[in-house]
Coordinates of C-alpha atoms (C1' of nucleotides) in Angstrom, one line a residue:
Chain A
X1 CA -56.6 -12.6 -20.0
X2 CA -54.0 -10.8 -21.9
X3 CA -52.0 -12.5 -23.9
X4 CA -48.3 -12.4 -22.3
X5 CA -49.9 -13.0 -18.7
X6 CA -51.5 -15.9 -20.2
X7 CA -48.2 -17.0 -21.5
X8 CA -46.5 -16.7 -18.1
X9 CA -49.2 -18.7 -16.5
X10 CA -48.3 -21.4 -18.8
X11 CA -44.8 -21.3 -18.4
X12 CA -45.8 -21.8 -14.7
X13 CA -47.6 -25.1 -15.1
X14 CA -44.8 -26.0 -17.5
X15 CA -42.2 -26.2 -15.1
X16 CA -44.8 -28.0 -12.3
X17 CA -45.4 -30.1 -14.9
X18 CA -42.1 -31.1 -16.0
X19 CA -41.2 -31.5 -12.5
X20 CA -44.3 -34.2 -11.8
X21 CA -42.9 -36.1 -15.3
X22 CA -39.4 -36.1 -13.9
X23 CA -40.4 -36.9 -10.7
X24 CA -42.2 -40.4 -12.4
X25 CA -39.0 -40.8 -14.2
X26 CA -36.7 -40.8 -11.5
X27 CA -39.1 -42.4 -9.2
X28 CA -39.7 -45.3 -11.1
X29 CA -35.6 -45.8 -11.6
X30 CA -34.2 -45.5 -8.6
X31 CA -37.3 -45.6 -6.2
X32 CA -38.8 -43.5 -4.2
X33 CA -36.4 -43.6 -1.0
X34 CA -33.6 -43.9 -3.0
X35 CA -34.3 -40.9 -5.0
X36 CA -33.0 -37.3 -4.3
X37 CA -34.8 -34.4 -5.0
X38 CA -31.7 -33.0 -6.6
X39 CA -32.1 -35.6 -9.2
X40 CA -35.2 -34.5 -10.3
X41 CA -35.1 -31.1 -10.2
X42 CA -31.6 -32.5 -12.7
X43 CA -33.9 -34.6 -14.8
X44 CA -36.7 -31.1 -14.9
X45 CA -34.0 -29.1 -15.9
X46 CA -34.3 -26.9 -12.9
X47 CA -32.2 -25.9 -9.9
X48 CA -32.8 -27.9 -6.7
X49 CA -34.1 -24.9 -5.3
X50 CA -37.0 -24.5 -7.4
X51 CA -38.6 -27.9 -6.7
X52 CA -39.9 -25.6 -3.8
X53 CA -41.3 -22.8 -5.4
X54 CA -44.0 -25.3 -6.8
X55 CA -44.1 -28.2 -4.1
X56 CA -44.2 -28.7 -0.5
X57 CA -41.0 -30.9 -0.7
X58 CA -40.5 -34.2 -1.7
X59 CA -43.1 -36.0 -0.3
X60 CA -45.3 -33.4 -2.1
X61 CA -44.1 -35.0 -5.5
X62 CA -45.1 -38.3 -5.2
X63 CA -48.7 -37.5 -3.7
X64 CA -49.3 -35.2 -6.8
X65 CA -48.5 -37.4 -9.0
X66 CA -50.8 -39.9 -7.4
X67 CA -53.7 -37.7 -7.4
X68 CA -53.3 -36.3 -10.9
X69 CA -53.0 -40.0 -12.0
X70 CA -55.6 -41.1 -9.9
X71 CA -58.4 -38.6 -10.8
X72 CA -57.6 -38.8 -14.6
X73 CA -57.8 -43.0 -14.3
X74 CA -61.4 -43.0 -12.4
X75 CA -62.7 -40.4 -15.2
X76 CA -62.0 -42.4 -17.7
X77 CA -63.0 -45.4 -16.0
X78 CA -66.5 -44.1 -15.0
X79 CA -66.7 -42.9 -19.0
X80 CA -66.2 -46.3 -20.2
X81 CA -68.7 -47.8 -17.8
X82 CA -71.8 -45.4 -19.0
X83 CA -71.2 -46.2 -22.1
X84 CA -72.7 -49.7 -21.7
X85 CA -75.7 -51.5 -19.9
X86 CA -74.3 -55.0 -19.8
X87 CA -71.9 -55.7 -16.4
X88 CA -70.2 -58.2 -18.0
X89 CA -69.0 -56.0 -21.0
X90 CA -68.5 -53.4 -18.2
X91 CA -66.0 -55.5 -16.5
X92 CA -64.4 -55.3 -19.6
X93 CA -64.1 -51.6 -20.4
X94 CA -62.8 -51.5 -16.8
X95 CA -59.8 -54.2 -17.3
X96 CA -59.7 -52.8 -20.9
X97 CA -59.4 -48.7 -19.2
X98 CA -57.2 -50.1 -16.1
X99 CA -54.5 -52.2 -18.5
X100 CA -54.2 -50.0 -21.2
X101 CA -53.9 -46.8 -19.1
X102 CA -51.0 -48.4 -17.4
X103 CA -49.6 -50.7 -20.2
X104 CA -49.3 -46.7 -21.9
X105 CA -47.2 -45.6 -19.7
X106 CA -44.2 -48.0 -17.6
X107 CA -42.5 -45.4 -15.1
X108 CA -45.6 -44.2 -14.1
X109 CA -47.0 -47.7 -13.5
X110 CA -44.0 -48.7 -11.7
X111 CA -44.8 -45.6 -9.0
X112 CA -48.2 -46.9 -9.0
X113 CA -47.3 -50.5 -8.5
X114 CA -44.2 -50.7 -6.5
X115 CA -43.7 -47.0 -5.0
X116 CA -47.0 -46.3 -3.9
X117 CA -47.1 -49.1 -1.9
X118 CA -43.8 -49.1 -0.6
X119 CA -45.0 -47.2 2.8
X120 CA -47.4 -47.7 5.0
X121 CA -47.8 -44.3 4.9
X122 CA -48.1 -43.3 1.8
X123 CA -51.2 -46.1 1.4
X124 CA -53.2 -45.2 4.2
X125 CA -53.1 -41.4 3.6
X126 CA -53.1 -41.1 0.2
X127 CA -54.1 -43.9 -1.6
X128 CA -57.0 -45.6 0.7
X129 CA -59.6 -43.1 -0.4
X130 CA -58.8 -43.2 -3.9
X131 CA -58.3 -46.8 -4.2
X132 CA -61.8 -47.5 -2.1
X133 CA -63.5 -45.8 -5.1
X134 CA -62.5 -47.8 -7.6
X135 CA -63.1 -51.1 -5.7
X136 CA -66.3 -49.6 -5.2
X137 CA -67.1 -49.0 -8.9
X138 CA -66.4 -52.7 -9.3
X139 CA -68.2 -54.3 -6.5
X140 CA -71.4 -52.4 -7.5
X141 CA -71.0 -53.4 -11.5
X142 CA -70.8 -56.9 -10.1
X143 CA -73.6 -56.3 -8.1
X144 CA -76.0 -54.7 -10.8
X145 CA -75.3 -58.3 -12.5
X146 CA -76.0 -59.9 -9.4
X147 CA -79.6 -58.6 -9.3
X148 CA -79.9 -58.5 -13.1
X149 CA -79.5 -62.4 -12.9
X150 CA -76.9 -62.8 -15.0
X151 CA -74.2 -63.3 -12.8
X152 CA -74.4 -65.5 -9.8
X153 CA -76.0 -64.2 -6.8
X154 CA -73.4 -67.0 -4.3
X155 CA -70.6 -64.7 -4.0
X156 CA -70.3 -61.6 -2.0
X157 CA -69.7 -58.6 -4.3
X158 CA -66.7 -57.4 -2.6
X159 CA -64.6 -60.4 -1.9
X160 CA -64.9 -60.9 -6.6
X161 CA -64.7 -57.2 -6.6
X162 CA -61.3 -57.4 -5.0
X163 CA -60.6 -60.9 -6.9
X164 CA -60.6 -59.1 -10.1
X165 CA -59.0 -55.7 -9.0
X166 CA -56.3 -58.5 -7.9
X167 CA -55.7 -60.4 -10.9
X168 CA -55.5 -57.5 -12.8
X169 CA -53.0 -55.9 -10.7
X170 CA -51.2 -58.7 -10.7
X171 CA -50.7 -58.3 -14.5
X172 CA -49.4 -54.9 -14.1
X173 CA -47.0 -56.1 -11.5
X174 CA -45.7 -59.4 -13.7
X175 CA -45.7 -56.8 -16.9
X176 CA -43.6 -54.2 -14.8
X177 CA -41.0 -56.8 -13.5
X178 CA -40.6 -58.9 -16.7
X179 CA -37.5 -59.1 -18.6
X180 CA -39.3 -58.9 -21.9
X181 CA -41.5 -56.1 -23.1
X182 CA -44.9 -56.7 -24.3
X183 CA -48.0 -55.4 -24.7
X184 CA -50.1 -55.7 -21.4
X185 CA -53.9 -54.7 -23.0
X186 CA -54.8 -57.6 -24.7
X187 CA -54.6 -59.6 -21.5
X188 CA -57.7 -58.1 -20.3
X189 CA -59.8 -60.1 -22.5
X190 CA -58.3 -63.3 -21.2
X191 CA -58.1 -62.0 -18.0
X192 CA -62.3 -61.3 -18.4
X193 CA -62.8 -64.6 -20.0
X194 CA -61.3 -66.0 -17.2
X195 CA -63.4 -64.3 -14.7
X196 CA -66.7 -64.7 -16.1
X197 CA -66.4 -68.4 -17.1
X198 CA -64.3 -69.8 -14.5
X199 CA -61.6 -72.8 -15.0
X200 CA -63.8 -75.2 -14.9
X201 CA -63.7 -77.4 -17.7
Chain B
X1 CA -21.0 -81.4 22.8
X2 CA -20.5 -80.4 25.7
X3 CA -23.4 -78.6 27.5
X4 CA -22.2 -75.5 27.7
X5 CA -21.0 -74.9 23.9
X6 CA -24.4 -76.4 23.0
X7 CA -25.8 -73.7 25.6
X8 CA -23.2 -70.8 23.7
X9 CA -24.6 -72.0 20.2
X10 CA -28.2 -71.4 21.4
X11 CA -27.9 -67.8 22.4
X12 CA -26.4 -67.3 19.2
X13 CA -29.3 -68.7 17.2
X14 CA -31.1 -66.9 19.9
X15 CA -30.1 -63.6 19.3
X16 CA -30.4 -63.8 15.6
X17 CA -33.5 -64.6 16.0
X18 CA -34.5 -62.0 18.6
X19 CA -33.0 -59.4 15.7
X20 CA -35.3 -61.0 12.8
X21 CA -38.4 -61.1 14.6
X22 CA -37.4 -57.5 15.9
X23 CA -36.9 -56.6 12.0
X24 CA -40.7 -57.8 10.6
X25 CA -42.2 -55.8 14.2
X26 CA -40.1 -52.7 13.4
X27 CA -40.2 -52.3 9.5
X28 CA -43.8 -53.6 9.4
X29 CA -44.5 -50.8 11.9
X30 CA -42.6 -48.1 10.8
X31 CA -41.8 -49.1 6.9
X32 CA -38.1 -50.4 6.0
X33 CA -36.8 -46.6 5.2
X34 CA -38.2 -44.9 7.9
X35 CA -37.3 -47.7 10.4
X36 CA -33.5 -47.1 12.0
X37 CA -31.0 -49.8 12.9
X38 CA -31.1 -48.3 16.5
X39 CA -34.5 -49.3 16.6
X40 CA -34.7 -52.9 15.4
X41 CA -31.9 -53.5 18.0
X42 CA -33.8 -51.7 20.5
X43 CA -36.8 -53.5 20.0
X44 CA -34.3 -57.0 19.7
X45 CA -32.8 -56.0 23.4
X46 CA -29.3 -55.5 21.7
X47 CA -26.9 -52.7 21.4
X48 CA -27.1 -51.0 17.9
X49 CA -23.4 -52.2 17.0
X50 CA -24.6 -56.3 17.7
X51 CA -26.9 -56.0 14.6
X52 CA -23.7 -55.8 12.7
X53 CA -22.6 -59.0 14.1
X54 CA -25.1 -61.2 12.8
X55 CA -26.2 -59.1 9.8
X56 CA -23.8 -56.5 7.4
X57 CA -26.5 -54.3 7.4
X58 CA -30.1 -53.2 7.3
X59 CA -30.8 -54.7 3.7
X60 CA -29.6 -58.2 5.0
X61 CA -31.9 -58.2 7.7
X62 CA -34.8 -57.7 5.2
X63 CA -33.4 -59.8 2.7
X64 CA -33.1 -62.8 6.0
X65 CA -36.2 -62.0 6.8
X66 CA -37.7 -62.9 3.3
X67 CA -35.1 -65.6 2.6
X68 CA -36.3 -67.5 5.9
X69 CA -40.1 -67.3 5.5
X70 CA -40.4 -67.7 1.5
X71 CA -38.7 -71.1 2.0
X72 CA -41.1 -72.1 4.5
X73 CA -44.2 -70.7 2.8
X74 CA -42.7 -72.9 -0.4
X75 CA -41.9 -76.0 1.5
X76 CA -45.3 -75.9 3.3
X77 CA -47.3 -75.3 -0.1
X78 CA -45.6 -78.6 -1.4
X79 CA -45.9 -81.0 1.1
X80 CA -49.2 -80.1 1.4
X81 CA -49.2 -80.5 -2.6
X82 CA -48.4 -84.1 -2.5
X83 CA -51.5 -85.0 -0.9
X84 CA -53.8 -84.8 -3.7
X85 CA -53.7 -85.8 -7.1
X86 CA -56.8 -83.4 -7.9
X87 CA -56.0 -80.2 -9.4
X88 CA -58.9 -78.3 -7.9
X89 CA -58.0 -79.8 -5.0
X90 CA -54.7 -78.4 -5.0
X91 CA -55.4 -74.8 -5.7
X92 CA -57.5 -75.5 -2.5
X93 CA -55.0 -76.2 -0.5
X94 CA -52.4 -73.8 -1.8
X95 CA -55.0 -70.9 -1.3
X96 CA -55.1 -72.1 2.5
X97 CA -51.8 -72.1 2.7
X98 CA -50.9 -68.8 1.3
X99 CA -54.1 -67.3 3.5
X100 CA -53.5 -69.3 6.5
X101 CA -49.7 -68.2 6.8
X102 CA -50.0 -64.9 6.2
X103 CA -52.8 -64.5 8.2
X104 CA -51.3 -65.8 11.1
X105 CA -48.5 -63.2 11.0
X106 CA -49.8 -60.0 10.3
X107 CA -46.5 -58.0 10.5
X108 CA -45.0 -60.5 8.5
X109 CA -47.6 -60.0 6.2
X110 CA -47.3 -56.5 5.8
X111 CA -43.8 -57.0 5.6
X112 CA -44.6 -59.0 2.7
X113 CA -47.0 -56.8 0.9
X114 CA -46.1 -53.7 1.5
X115 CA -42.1 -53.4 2.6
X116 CA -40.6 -56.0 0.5
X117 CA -42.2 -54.1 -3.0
X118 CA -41.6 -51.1 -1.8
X119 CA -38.2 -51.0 -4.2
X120 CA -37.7 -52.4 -7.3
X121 CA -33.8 -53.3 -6.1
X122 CA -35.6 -55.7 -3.5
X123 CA -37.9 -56.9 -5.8
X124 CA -35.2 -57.9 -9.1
X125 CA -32.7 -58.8 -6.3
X126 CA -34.0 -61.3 -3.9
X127 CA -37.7 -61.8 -4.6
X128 CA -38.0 -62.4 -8.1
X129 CA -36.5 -65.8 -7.9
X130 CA -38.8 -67.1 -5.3
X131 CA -42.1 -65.6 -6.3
X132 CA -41.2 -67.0 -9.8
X133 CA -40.6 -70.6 -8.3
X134 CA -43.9 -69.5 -6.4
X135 CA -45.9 -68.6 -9.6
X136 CA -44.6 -71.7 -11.4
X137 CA -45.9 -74.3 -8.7
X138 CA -50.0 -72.6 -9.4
X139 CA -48.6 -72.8 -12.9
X140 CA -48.1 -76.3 -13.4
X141 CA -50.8 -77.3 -11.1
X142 CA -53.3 -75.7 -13.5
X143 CA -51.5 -77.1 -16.5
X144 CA -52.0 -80.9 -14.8
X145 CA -55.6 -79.9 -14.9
X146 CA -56.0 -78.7 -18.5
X147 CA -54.3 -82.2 -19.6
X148 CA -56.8 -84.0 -17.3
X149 CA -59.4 -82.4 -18.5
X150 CA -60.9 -80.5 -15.6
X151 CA -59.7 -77.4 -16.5
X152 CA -60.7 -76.0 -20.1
X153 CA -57.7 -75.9 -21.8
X154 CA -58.7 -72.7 -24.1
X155 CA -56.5 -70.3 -21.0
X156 CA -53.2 -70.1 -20.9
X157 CA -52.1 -71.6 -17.9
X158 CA -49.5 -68.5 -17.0
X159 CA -52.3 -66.3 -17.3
X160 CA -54.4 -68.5 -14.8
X161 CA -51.6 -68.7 -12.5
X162 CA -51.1 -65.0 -12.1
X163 CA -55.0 -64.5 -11.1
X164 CA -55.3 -66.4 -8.9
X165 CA -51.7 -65.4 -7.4
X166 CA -52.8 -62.1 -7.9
X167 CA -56.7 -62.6 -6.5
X168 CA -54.8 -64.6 -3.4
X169 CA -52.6 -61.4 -3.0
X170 CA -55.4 -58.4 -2.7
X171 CA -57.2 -60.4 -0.5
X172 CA -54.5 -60.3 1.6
X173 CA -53.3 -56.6 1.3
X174 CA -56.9 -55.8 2.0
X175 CA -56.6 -57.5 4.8
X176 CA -53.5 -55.6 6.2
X177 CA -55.1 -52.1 5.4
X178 CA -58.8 -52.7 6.6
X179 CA -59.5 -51.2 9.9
X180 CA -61.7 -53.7 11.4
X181 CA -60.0 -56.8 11.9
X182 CA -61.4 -60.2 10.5
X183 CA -60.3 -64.0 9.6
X184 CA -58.0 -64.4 6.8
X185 CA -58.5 -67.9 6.0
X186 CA -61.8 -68.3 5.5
X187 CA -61.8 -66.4 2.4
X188 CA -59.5 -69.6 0.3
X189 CA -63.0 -71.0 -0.2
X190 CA -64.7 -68.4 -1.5
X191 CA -61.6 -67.2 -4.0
X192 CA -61.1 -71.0 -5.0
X193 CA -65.1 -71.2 -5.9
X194 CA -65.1 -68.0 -8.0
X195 CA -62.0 -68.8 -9.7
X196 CA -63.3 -72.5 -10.6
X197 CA -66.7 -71.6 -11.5
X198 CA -66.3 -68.2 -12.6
X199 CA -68.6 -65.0 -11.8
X200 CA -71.3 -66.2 -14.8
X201 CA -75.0 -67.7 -14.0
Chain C
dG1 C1' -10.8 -75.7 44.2
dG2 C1' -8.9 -71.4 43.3
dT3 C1' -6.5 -68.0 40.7
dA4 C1' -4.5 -65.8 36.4
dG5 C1' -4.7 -65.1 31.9
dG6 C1' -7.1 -65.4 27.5
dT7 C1' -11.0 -65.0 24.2
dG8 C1' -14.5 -63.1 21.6
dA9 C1' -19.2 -61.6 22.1
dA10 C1' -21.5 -57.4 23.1
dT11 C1' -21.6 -52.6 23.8
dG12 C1' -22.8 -47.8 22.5
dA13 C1' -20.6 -43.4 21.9
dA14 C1' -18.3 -41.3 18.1
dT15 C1' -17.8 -40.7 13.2
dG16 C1' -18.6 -39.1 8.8
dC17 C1' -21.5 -39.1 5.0
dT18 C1' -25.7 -38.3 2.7
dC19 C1' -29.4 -35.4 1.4
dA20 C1' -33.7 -32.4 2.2
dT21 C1' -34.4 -27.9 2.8
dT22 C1' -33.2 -22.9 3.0
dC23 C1' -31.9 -18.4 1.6
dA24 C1' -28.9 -14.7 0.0
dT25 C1' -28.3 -13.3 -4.5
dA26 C1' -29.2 -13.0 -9.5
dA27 C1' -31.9 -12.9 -13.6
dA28 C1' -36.2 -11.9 -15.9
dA29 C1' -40.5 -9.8 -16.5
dG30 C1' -43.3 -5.9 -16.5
Chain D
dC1 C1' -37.2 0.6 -11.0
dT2 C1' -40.0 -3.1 -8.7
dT3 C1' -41.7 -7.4 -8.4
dT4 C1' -41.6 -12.0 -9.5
dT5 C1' -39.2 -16.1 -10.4
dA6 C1' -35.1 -18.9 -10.4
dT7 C1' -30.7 -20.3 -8.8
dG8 C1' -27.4 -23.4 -6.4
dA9 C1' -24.1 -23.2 -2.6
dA10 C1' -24.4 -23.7 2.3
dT11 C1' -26.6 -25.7 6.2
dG12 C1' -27.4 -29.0 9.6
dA13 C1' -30.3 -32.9 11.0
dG14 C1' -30.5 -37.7 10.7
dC15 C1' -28.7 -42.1 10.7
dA16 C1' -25.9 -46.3 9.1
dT17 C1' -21.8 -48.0 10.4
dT18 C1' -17.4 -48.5 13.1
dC19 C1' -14.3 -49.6 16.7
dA20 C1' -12.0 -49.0 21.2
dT21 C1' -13.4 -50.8 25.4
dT22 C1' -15.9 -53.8 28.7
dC23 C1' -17.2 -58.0 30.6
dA24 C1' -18.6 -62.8 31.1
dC25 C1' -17.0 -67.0 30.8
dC26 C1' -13.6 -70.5 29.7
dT27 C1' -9.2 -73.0 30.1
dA28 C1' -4.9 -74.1 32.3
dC29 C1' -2.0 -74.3 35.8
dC30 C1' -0.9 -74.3 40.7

DNA sequence: GGTAGGTGAATGAATGCTCATTCATAAAAG
DNA sequence: CTTTTATGAATGAGCATTCATTCACCTACC
């Protein structure tokens, strides 16, 4: 590829790209509803106009930003997970992957946690797929300890698959909504500890 | 009173009502931003311009609707509280509670978990209160049991409280988006057992 | 007991505003 | 000069909200 058609091809994914990151941006502020498309194509530094030439309209924003989001958080999930044998230190690469990945980055959490969800819609065509995947990577890491006898084999898979998916969701959610920052990875430890060991005195 | 102003006074009540249970079928249906005014008072047997008598607008009748059955869910998770002293006991009961209402209502419910996040302005506005007053009943409950001695005392209780919140919570949003449908309830057990005992052999 | 006037709840068509989307035109690239 | 890319003003559909009018029922007076 010649150099200056390789330097208009980047200019290209530039501007789709800065339009995706303004799209989190202004998302995450003022919600998705609530949001015009003029004021992202403001916050890209484009005309309105030209959100077009790169997306189907504005629906088309929030379901790329979901899928680019989505395929880069299951990679590195499923990285994490080969890089150990033990399901319990499994579980934690995954609540250590799924609250650090988030805690990095609030607006596009936000979209994940509250504007993703905020449709009916949106969930079942979008995120149903996506999201089945990664319950599934759970449920079958609990599982493999399940048959590996060092979990216990008196709880379906699925219903501590979602249990854990939950609670650490429910950390985003509290770390989005909080008044006070803080950091949101080291709770998956506790969250892990927790988990594993139960409240039990 | 006389019969007939007692009679007037009903409709009234009547007819707010009609437009709140109207408002959970409609948005729960169609989500709160796609949903019109027209069709909640359609759906409510009322002409479009009556909403406006009982409500100022489409955010109050989402805001009522929450108002009304987050005081209920409260009220019923306390009374039902106050009859145990046992703290394991007591996350029993509020996980049938929070399972039981919910799934009774399953518009409601998705009202719940889907419409009423779908905007941060809902959530810091009306919600946050409530879920926090929510949040802090699970949070003492466990603290009780750390200073009893049945729970171990090495988790911070907040921490607790938001798993098993959150674990209560994805069971029931998975509930709302699986196809096949299946008992809510039933599932308080399990969650309470895993949560206790944890997932460890 | 019947009639006239009064009251306010209910109506739904009309209003006016808010955007998503388009497209004629301009700028840039080649 | 031609093609590609970008612009942003103009369009018009959609929808929350309003308000002039209707109507059911109540009260008071004959």
């Amino acid at each position: 590829m010649a150099r200056a058609a390789k330097q208009a091809k980047n200019s290209v994914a530039d501007k789709r790209e800065a339009i995706l990151r303004a799209g989190v941006k202004v998302f995450a502020a003022k919600g998705f509803f609530n949001s015009k498309v003029a004021d992202v194509a403001k916050e890209a530094g484009v005309a309105d106009g030209t959100v077009y030439l790169y997306f189907k309209g504005k629906d088309d924003i929030l379901h790329s930003i979901f899928d680019r989001a989505m395929a880069e958080f299951i990679a590195d999930g499923r990285r994490e997970l080969e890089r150990s044998d033990d399901p319990a230190d499994q579980l934690a690469k995954i609540a250590d992957v799924h609250l650090s990945r988030l805690g990095a980055d609030r607006s596009l959490a936000v979209v994940f946690q509250i504007e993703l969800r905020g449709s009916t819609k949106f969930m079942e065509a979008f995120s149903a797929a996506a999201f089945a995947e990664y319950l599934e990577i759970i449920r079958k890491t609990i599982e493999s300890g399940q048959k590996s006898g060092v979990f216990r084999s008196d709880v379906k898979p699925i219903i501590a698959a979602k249990m854990f998916y939950g609670a650490l969701d429910e950390m985003v959610t509290n770390w989005i909504l909080s008044k006070k920052p803080y950091p949101l990875e080291p709770l998956a430890g506790e969250v892990v500890k927790v988990f594993l060991g139960g409240l039990k005195a």
